[in-house]
Amino acid sequence: NAQPVDLTQAAENSLHAVVHIKSTQEAKTRTVQQAPDIFDFFFGDGRGQQRQVQSQPRVGFGSGVIISKDGYIVTNNHVIEGADEISVKLNDNREFRGRVIGTDPSTDLALIKIESDDDLPTIPVGDSETLKVGEWVLAVGNPFNLNSTVTAGIVSAKARTLGVYNGGIESFIQTDAAINQGNSGGALVNARGELVGINSVLYSPTGAYSGYGFAIPTSIMTKVIADLKEYGTVQRAVLGIKGTPINDDQQMMPEEIK
């Protein structure tokens, strides 16, 4: 018979390496053309007047995972996209200003950096390719700025494609561990306490947790983060050929094939 799985050590090893990320997009001023009033329409130039409109600051929240003692943090691109200021709060309530090292919208990953005088807690990166359907995993995040939170579940499926990244690279790990909106960028951890995915997508008709979440596997993350760290962007090869259907007029006769 299968023995009960003790996830306490995996949780303890992961909690302190998951952070809360607050991204702030500053208020922006733009000029709009105001419709002419009746006086301006008849006695002015008929074009109305211009006025300045200021948008409200936009604040977003998410999670991130510290992957190196010197402060490199992985999160989702959509957590920090467009941010003018990034604030990172550790599980021990210390706060740091984060700077963007690089982003990759096609995989929805981003690498940010904080500076600390101390070594920071990390999660060892595991091999997502060895995950098996039915294996226990933990989703660790800081969704509501309540310090790190752990939920447990199993791997429900692997290599899922949802089409949420508009032609981007998708091979999600599907899990029934509870993942809420603020969990984006948090850690999916196996029973040995190793990082195997970055929690990214909640599949729900209501926007609330309804049974399935999706994580970007470390097999994708490792390549993307290595490139972002070294180049600031992801290095990808482009295949210089294009396939098209062959109709009757285009088919080659056997003697034409050399």
PDB file of C-alpha atoms in Angstrom, residues 5 17 22 28 30 36 39 79 83 90 93 98-99 110 117 120 125 129-130 155 163 185 187 201 209 211 224 229 248:
ATOM      1  CA  VAL A   5       3.172  11.675   1.843  1.00  0.00           C
ATOM      2  CA  ALA A  17      11.815  31.786  -0.944  1.00  0.00           C
ATOM      3  CA  LYS A  22       3.592  44.831  -5.946  1.00  0.00           C
ATOM      4  CA  LYS A  28      -0.001  59.371 -16.889  1.00  0.00           C
ATOM      5  CA  ARG A  30      -2.540  62.774 -21.889  1.00  0.00           C
ATOM      6  CA  PRO A  36     -16.879  72.088 -29.189  1.00  0.00           C
ATOM      7  CA  PHE A  39     -20.588  79.002 -28.683  1.00  0.00           C
ATOM      8  CA  VAL A  79       2.703  40.517 -12.956  1.00  0.00           C
ATOM      9  CA  ALA A  83       5.379  48.723 -14.080  1.00  0.00           C
ATOM     10  CA  LEU A  90       9.852  38.728   1.645  1.00  0.00           C
ATOM     11  CA  ASN A  93       8.324  41.185   5.923  1.00  0.00           C
ATOM     12  CA  GLY A  98      13.021  45.335  -7.617  1.00  0.00           C
ATOM     13  CA  ARG A  99      14.511  46.075 -11.018  1.00  0.00           C
ATOM     14  CA  ALA A 110      10.193  37.698 -16.192  1.00  0.00           C
ATOM     15  CA  ASP A 117      23.379  42.496   2.197  1.00  0.00           C
ATOM     16  CA  LEU A 120      18.494  35.177   0.507  1.00  0.00           C
ATOM     17  CA  VAL A 125      15.306  23.993  -9.233  1.00  0.00           C
ATOM     18  CA  GLU A 129      10.307  16.390 -17.099  1.00  0.00           C
ATOM     19  CA  THR A 130      10.424  13.701 -14.399  1.00  0.00           C
ATOM     20  CA  VAL A 155      -0.262  16.759 -11.081  1.00  0.00           C
ATOM     21  CA  GLY A 163      -3.927  29.243 -26.184  1.00  0.00           C
ATOM     22  CA  GLY A 185       4.528  33.903 -10.373  1.00  0.00           C
ATOM     23  CA  ALA A 187       6.193  28.225  -6.992  1.00  0.00           C
ATOM     24  CA  VAL A 201      -2.879  30.537 -15.135  1.00  0.00           C
ATOM     25  CA  TYR A 209     -10.464  28.969  -7.812  1.00  0.00           C
ATOM     26  CA  GLY A 211     -10.311  23.113  -9.390  1.00  0.00           C
ATOM     27  CA  VAL A 224      14.338  31.463 -20.566  1.00  0.00           C
ATOM     28  CA  LYS A 229      20.176  36.790 -17.122  1.00  0.00           C
ATOM     29  CA  ASP A 248      -2.537  18.955 -57.975  1.00  0.00           C
TER      30      ASP A 248
END
